[in-house]
Coordinates of C-alpha atoms and ligand atoms in Angstrom, one line a residue:
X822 CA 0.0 0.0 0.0
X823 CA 1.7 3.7 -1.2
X824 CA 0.4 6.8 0.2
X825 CA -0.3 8.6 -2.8
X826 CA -0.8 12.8 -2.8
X827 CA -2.4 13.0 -6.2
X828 CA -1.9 17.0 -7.1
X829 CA -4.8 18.2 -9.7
X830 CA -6.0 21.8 -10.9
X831 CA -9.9 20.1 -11.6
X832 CA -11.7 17.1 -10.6
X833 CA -15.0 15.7 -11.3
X834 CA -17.6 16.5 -9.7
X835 CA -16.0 19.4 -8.0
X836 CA -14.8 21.5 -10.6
X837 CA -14.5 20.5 -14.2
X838 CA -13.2 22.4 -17.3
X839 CA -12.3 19.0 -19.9
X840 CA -11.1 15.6 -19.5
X841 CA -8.2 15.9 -16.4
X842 CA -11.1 16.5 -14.1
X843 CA -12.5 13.3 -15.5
X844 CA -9.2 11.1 -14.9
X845 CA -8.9 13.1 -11.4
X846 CA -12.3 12.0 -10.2
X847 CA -12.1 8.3 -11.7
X848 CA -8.1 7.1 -11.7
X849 CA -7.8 8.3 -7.5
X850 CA -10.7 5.8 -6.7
X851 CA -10.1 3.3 -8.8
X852 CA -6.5 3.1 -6.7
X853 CA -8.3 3.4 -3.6
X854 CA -10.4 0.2 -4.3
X855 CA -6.5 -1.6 -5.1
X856 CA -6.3 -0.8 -1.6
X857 CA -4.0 2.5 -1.5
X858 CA -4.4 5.7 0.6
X859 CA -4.5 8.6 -1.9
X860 CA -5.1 12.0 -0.9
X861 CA -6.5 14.6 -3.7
X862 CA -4.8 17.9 -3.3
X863 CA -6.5 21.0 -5.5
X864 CA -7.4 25.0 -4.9
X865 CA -10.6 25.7 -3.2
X866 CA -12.0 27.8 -6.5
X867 CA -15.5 29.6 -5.7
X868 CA -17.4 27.7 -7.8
X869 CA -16.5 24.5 -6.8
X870 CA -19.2 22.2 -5.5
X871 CA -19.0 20.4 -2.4
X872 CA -20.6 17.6 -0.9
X873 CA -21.3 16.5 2.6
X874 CA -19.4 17.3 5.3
X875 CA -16.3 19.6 4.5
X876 CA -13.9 20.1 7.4
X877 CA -11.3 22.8 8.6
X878 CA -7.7 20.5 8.9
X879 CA -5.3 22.6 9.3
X880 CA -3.3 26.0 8.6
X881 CA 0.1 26.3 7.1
X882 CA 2.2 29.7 6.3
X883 CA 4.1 29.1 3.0
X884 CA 5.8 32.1 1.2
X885 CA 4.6 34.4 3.7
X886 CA 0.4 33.7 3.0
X887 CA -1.8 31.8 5.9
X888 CA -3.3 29.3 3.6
X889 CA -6.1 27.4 5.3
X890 CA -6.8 22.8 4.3
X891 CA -10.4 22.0 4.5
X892 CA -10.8 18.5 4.4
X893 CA -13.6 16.7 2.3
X894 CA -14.9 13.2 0.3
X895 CA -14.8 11.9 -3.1
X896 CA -18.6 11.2 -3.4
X897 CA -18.8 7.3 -3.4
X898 CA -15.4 6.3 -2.3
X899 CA -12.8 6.8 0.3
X900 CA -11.1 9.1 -1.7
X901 CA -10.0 12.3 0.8
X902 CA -9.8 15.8 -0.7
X903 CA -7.9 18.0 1.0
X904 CA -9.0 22.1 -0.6
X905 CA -6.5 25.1 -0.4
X906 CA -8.5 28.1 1.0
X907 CA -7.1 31.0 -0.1
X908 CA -9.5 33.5 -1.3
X909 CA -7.1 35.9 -2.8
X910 CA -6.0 33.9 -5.0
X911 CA -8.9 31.3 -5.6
X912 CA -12.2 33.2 -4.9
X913 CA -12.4 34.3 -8.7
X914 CA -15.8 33.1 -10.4
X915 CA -16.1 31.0 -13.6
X916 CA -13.2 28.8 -15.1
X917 CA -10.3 27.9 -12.8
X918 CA -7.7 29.7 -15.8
X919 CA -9.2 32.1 -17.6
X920 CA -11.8 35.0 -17.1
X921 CA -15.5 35.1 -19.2
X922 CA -13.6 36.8 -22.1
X923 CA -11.0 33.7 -22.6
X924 CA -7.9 35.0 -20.7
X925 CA -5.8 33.8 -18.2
X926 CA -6.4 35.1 -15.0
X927 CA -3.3 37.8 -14.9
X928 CA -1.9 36.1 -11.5
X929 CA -2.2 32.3 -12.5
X930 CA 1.6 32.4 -12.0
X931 CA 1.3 32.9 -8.4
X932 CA -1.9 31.2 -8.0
X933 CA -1.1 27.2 -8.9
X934 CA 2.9 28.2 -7.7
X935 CA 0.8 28.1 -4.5
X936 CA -1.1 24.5 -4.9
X937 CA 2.6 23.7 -5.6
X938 CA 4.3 24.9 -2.4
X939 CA 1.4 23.6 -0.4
X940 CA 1.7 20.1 -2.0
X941 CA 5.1 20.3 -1.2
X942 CA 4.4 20.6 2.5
X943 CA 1.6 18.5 2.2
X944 CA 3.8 15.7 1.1
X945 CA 6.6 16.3 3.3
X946 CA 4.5 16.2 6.1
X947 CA 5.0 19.7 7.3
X948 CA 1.6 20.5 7.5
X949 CA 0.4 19.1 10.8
X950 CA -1.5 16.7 8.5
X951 CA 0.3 13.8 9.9
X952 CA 0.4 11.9 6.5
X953 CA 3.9 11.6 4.3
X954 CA 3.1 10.6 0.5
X955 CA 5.4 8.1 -0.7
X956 CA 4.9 8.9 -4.6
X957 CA 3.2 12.1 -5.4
X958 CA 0.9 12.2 -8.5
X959 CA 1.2 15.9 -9.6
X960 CA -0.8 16.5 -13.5
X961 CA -0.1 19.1 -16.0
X962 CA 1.8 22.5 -16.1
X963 CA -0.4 23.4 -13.1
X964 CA 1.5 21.3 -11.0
X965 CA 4.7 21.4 -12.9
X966 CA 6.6 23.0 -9.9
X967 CA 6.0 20.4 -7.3
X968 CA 8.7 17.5 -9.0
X969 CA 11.3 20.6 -9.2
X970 CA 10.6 21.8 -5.6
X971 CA 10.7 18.1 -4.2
X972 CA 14.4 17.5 -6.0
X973 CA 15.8 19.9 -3.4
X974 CA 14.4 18.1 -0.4
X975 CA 16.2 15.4 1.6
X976 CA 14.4 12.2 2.0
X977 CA 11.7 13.2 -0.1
X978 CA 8.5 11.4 -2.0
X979 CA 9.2 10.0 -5.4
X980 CA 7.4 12.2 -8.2
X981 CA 5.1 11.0 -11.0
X982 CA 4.1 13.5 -13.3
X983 CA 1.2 12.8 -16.4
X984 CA 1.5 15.0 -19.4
X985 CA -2.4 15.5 -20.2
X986 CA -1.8 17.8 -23.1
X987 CA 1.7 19.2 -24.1
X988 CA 0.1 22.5 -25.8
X989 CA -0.7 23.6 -22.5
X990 CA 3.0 24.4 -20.7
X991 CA 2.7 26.9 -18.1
X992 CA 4.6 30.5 -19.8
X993 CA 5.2 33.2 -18.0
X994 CA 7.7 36.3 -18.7
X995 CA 10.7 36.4 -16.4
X996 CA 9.1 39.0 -14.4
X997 CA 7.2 37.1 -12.1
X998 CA 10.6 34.9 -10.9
X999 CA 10.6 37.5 -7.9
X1000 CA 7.1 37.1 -6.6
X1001 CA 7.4 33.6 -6.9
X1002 CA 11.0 33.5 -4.9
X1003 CA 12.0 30.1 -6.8
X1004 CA 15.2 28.8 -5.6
X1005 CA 17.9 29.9 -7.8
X1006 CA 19.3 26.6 -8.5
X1007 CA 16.1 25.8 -10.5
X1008 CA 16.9 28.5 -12.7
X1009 CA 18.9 27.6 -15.9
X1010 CA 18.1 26.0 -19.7
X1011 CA 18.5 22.7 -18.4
X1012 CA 15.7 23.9 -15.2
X1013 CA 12.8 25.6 -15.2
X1014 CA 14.0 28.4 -18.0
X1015 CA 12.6 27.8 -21.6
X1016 CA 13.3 30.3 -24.1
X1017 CA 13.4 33.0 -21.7
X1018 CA 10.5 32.0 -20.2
X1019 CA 9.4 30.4 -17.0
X1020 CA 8.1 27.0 -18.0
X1021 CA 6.4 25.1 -15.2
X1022 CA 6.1 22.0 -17.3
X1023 CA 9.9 21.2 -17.3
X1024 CA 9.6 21.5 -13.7
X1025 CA 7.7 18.0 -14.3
X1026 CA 9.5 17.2 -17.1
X1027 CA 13.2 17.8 -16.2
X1028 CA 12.8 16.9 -12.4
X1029 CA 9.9 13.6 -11.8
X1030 CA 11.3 10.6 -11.3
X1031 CA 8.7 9.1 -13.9
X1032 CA 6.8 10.7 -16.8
X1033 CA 3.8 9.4 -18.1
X1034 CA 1.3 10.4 -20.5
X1035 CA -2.5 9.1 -20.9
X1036 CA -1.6 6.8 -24.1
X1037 CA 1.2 4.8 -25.3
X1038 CA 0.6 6.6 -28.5
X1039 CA 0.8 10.4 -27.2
X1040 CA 4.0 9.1 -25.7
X1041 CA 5.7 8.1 -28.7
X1042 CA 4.2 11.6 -31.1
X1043 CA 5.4 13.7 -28.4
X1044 CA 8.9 12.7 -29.0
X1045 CA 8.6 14.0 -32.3
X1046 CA 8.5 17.9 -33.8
X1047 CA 5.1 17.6 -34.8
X1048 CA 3.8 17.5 -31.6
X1049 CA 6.9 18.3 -28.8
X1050 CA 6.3 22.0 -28.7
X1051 CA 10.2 22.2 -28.7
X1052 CA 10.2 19.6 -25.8
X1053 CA 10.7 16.7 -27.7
X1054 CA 14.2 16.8 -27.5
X1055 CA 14.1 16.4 -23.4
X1056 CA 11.5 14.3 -24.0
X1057 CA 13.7 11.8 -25.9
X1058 CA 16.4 12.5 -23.9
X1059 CA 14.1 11.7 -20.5
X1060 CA 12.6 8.7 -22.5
X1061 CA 14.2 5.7 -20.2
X1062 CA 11.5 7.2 -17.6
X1063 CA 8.2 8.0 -20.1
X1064 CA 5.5 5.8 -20.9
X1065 CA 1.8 5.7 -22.3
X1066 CA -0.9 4.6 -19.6
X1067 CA -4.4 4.5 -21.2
X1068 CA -7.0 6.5 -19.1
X1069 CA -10.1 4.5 -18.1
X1070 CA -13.5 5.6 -17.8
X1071 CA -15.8 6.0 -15.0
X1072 CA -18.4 3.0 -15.5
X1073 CA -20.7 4.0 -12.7
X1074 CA -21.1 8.2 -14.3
X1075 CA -21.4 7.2 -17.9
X1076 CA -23.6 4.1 -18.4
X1077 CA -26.9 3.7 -20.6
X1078 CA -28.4 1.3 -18.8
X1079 CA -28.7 3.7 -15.1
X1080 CA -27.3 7.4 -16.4
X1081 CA -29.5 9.9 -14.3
X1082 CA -29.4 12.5 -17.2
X1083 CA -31.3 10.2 -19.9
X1084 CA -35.0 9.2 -19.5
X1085 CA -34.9 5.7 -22.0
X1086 CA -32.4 3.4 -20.4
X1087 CA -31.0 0.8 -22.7
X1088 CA -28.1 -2.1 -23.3
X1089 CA -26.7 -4.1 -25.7
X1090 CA -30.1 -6.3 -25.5
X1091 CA -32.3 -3.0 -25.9
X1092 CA -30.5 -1.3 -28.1
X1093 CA -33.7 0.1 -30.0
X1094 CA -34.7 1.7 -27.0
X1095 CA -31.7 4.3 -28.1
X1096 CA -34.0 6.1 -30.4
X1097 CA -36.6 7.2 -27.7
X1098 CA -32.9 9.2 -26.5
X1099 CA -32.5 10.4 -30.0
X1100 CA -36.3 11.8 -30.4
X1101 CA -35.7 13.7 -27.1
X1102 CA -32.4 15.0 -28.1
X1103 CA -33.5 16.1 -31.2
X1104 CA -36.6 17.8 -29.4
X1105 CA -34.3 19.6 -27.4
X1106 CA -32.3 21.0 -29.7
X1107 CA -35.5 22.0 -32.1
X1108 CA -34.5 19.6 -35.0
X1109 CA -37.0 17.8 -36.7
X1110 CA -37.8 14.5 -34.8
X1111 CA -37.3 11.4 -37.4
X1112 CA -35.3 8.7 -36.3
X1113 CA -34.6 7.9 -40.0
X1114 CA -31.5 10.4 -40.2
X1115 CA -28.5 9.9 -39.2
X1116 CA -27.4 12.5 -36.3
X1117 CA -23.8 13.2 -35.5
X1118 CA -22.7 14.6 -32.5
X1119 CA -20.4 16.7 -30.9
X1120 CA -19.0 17.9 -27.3
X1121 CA -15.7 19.9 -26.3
X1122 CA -13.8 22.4 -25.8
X1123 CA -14.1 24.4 -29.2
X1124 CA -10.3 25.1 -30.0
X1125 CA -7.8 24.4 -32.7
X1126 CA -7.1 20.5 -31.3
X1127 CA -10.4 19.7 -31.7
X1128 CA -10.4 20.0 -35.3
X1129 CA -13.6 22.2 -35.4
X1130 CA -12.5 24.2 -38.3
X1131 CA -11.8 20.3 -40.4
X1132 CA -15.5 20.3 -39.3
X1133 CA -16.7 23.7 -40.5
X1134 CA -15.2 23.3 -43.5
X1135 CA -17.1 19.9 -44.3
X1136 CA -20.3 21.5 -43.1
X1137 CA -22.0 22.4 -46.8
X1138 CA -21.0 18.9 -48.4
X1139 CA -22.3 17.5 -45.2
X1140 CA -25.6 19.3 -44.8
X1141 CA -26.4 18.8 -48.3
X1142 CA -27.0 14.9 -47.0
X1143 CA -29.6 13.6 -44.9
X1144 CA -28.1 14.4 -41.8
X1145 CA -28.3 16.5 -38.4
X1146 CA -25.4 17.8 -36.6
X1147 CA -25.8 18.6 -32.7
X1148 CA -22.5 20.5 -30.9
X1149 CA -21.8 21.3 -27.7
X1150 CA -19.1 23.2 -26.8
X1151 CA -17.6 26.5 -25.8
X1152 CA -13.9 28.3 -26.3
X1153 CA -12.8 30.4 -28.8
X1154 CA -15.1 33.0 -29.7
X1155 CA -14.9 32.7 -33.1
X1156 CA -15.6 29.1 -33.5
X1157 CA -18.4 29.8 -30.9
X1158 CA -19.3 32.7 -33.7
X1159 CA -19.0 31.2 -37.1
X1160 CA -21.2 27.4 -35.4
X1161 CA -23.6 29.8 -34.6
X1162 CA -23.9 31.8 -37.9
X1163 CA -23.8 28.2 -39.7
X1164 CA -27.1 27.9 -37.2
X1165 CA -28.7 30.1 -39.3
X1166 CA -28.0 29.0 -42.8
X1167 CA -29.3 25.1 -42.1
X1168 CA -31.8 25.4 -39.3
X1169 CA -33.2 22.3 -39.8
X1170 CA -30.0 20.3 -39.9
X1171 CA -27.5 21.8 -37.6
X1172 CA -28.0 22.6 -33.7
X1173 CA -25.2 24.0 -31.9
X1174 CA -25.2 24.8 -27.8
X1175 CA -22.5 27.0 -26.7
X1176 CA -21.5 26.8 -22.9
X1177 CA -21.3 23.6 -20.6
X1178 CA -23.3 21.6 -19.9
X1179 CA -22.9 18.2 -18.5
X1180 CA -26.6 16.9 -19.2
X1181 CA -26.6 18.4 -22.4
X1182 CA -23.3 16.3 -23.1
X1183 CA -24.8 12.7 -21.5
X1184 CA -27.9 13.0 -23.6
X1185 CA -26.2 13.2 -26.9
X1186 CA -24.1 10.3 -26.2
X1187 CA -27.5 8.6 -25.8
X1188 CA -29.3 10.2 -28.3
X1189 CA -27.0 10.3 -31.6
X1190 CA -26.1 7.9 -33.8
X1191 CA -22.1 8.8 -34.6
X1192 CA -20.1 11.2 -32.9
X1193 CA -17.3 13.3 -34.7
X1194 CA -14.0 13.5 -32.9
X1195 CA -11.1 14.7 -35.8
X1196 CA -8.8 16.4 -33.5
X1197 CA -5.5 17.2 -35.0
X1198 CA -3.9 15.5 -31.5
X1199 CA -5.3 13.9 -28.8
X1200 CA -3.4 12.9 -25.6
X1201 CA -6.1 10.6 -25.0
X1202 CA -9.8 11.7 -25.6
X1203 CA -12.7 10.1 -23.2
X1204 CA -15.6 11.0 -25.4
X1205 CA -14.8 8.2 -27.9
X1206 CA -14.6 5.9 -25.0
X1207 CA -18.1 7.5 -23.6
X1208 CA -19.7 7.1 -26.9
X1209 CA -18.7 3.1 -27.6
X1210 CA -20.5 2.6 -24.2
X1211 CA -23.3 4.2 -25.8
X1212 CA -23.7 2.4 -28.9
X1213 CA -22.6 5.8 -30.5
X1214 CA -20.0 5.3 -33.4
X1215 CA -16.8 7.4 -32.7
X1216 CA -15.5 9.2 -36.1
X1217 CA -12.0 9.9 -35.3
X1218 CA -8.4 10.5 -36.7
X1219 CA -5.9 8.2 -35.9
X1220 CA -3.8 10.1 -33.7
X1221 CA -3.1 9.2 -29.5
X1222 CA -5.4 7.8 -27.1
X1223 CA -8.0 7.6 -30.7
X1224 CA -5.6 5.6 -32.7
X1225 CA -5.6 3.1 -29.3
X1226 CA -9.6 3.0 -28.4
X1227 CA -11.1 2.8 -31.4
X1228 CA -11.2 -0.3 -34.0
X1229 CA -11.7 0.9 -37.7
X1230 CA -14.5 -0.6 -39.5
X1231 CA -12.7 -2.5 -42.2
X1232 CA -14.1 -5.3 -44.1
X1233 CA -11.7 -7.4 -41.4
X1234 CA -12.8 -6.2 -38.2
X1235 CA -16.5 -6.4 -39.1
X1236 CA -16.6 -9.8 -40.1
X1237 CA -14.5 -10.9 -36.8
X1238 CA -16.5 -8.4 -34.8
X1239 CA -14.1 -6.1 -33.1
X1240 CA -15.3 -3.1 -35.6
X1241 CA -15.4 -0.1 -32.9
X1242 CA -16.0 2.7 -35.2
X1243 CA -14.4 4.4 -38.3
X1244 CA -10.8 5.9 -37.9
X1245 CA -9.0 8.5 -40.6
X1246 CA -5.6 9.7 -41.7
X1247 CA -5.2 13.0 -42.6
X1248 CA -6.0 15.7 -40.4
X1249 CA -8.1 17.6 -43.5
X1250 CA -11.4 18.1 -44.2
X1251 CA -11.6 16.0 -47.4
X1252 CA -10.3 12.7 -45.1
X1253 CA -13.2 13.9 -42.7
X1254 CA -15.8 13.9 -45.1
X1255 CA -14.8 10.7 -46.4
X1256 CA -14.7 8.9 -42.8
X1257 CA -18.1 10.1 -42.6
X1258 CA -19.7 9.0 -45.9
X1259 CA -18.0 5.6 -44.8
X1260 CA -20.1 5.5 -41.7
X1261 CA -23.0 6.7 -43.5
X1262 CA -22.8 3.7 -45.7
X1263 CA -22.7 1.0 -42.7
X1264 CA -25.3 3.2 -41.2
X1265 CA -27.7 2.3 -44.4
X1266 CA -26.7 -1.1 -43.9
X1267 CA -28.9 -1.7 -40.4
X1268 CA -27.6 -5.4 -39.1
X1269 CA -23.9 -4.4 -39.8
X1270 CA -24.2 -1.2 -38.0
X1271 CA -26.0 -2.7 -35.0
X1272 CA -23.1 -5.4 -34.5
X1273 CA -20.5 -2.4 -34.8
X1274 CA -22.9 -0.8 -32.2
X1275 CA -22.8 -4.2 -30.1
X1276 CA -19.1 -4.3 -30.7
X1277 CA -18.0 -0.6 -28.9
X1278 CA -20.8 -1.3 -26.2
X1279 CA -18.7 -4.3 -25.2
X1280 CA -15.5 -2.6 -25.0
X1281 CA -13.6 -2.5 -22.2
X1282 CA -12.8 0.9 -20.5
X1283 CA -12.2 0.1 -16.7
X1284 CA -9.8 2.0 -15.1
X1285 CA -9.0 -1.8 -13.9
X1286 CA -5.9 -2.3 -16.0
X1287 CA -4.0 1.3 -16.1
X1288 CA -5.0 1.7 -12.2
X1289 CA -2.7 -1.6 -11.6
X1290 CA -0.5 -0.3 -14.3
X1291 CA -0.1 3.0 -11.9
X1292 CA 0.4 1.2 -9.2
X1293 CA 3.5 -1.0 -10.6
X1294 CA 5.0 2.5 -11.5
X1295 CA 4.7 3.5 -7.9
X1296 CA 5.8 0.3 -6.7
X1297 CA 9.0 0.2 -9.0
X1298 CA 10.4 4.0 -9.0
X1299 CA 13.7 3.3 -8.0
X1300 CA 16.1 7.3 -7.2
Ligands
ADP463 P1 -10.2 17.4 -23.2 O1 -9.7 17.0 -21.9 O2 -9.1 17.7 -24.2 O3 -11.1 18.6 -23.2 P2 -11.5 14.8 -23.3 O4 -12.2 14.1 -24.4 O5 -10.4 14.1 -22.5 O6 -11.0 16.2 -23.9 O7 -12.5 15.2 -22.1 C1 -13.5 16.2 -22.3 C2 -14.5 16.0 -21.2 O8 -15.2 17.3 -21.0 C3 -15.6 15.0 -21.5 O9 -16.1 14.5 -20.3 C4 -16.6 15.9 -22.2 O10 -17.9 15.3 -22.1 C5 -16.5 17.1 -21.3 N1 -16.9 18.4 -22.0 C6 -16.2 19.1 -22.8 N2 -16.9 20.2 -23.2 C7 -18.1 20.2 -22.6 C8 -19.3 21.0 -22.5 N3 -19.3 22.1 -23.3 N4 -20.3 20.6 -21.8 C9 -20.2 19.5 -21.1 N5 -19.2 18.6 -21.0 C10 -18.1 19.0 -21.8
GLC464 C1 -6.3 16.4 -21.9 C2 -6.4 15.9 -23.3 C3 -7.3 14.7 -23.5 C4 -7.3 13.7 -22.3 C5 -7.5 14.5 -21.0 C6 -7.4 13.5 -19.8 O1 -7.1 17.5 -21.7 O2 -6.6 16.9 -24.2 O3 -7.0 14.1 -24.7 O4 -8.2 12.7 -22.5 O5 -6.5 15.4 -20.9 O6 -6.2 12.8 -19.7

């Protein structure tokens, strides 16, 4: 049994802005069911929810602030949270990163340096907690500090830290090195510096005992130019100590046959009963209600990964088919502008949502028929896993965690019936359009579609297998 401080910027269902809340609320209690005693460490934001008792634990002064732990539950585990309460920094409404208009909060610097420095102490067991971690878990640039920090200490946790997405790195101008009072010796090309810039992901990169990232896959492409960011070089040079660890899914949140967001419950035995889901989602989003057409699907954060404008740029060919289009998302304002003008042009065909909205999201992976996932990378994706649960055939391109959950369609895969869903090349619109009219064609063919339905519904998305897989990385980090 480790004791495991698993560091995290969002978590499901307190706060939750994409998919790293999603592994923080899932992976944690998978591990606590293999019997270990992990502790969730993340900034009490004001529009995080709570539930059940929360707790005053302790107070700590680090870098001359009184910061306050308030202890709480992971609903339906024994999972303990332990919140940072500090208002200055964390009492700012909305997003935990950026402000309504889409920019990062102008002291972010400061503000997850802290969540560092307290999981420092947390893990050290300065913080008359009276817990030591063993390993600690730290997750994206957000937490990029705590490995660096934890190389200076004597007799210190071992350090785990899992690249979610590489295009998001943690810059900041040189100026705020004073406010944060970093120890020098962090300081050089081969530290924290990049480019002239603080970077707080080398401080996981350069300094964990073990990198991992959520797909064997991503681990391999972000060795290379394409998709490095001008890491890739420390990346190979670190690559004795990376490795690709699928992410799981959370069985219990996203299951057709109980999900408390859709009204028709159904399985792989009931698989008609889909349609009633479809009718209401189409209802919802005021398209005509005919469960003849095909609907497609979308949900996520609208932003140049994604591969909305591959999808923008199919939308005439597409629309001149029999087909409806339902997306939810929000990011940048001008995908959110030019979905919405495309609103207008093919009422009957296209319904877009912008904002969040989790049950919004769990009714169209009940109620459509395909959903369209072309993202020009993808560390790992979870929708694609959601929708084979849901008899809902993921469109994606083959690149990370896709390329390693999905099953192309091929005349192959259907006949042995392991035929997941339809996978693509080229990140352009012409291979989109051409993935889809391939699902199209299955789609007209009803029997083949409903075994490739059958197929992804069986798929296995535990977080069984990479929850042990963690664990054996704990268990073998040798310093
Ligand atoms: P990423 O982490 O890159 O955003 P993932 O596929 O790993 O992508 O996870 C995205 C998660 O966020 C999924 O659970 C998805 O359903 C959810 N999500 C994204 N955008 C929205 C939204 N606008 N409303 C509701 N849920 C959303
Ligand atoms: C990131 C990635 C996504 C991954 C998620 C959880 O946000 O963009 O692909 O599924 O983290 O690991």
């Amino acid at each position: 049994m480790k004791k495991i401080l698993f560091v995290t910027s969002e978590a499901h269902p307190f706060i939750k802005t994409g998919g790293l809340a999603d592994v923080s609320g899932s992976l944690p209690k998978a591990l606590a069911e293999l019997s270990q005693d992990i502790k969730i460490i993340i900034p009490r934001y004001q529009d995080i929810k709570t539930f059940g008792d929360i707790h005053y634990r302790c107070s700590l002064r680090v870098d001359n602030r009184d910061v306050n732990i308030l202890e709480t539950q992971m609903p339906d585990s024994r999972v303990t949270v332990w919140l940072i309460d500090y208002p200055e920094f964390y009492h700012q409404p909305g997003n935990p990163y950026v402000d309504a208009q889409g920019n990062p909060w102008p002291n972010n610097a400061e503000r997850f340096s802290l969540l560092c420095r307290i999981a420092v102490e947390v893990a050290m067991n300065r913080a008359h907690l009276n817990w030591k971690a063993d390993v600690v878990h730290c997750n994206d640039w957000q937490s990029g500090l705590v490995p660096a920090l934890l190389s200076l200490e004597y007799d210190r946790p071992a350090s785990v830290f899992t690249i979610h997405n590489m295009a998001y790195q943690g810059l900041f101008p040189t100026s705020v090195l004073t406010s944060l009072n970093l120890p020098g010796q962090l300081w050089h090309p081969e530290g924290l510096e990049f480019h002239n810039m603080l970077s707080f992901i080398k401080g996981g990169l350069v300094y964990a005992d073990r990198i991992t990232t959520v797909s064997p896959t991503y681990a391999l492409e972000i060795q290379t130019a394409a998709y490095g960011y001008g890491l890739e070089g420390l990346l190979i040079h670190r690559n004795e100590y990376l490795g690709g660890i699928i992410n799981g899914i959370d069985l219990d949140q996203w299951n057709p046959e109980t999900d408390a967001y859709i009204a028709h419950h159904y399985s792989r035995a009931s698989l008609g009963d889909k349609q009633h889901n479809k009718a209401e989602l189409q209802r919802r989003m005021a398209l005509p209600v005919d469960n003849n057409i095909p609907v497609l699907g979308l949900i996520g954060r609208l932003v140049e990964q994604k591969g909305i404008d591959l999808i923008i740029a199919c939308l005439p060919e597409l629309l001149a088919m029999p087909v409806q289009f339902v997306l939810l998302g929000n990011g940048d304002k001008s995908f959110e502008q030019r979905l919405q003008n495309l609103t207008h042009v093919y009422p009957t065909k296209i319904a877009v949502s912008i904002g969040y909205d989790e049950g919004l999201a769990h009714l169209i992976e009940g109620g459509a028929d395909m959903f369209l996932m072309p993202s020009r990378f993808e560390p790992c994706g979870l929708n694609q896993m959601y929708s084979q649960r849901y008899g809902t055939i993921p469109i994606v391109r083959k690149t990370g965690g896709l390329a390693d959950t999905v099953v192309d369609s091929t005349p192959e895969t259907i006949a042995n019936h392991t035929a997941t869903g339809i996978i693509f090349n080229d990140a352009n619109a012409s291979a989109l359009m051409e993935a889809i009219k391939r699902a199209l064609l299955l789609y007209n063919l009803g029997d083949v579609w409903a075994d490739i339905q059958k197929n992804a519904m069986a798929a296995d998305f535990s977080w069984q297998q990479s929850a042990k897989q963690y664990i054996e990385l704990y268990q073998n980090i040798q310093r």
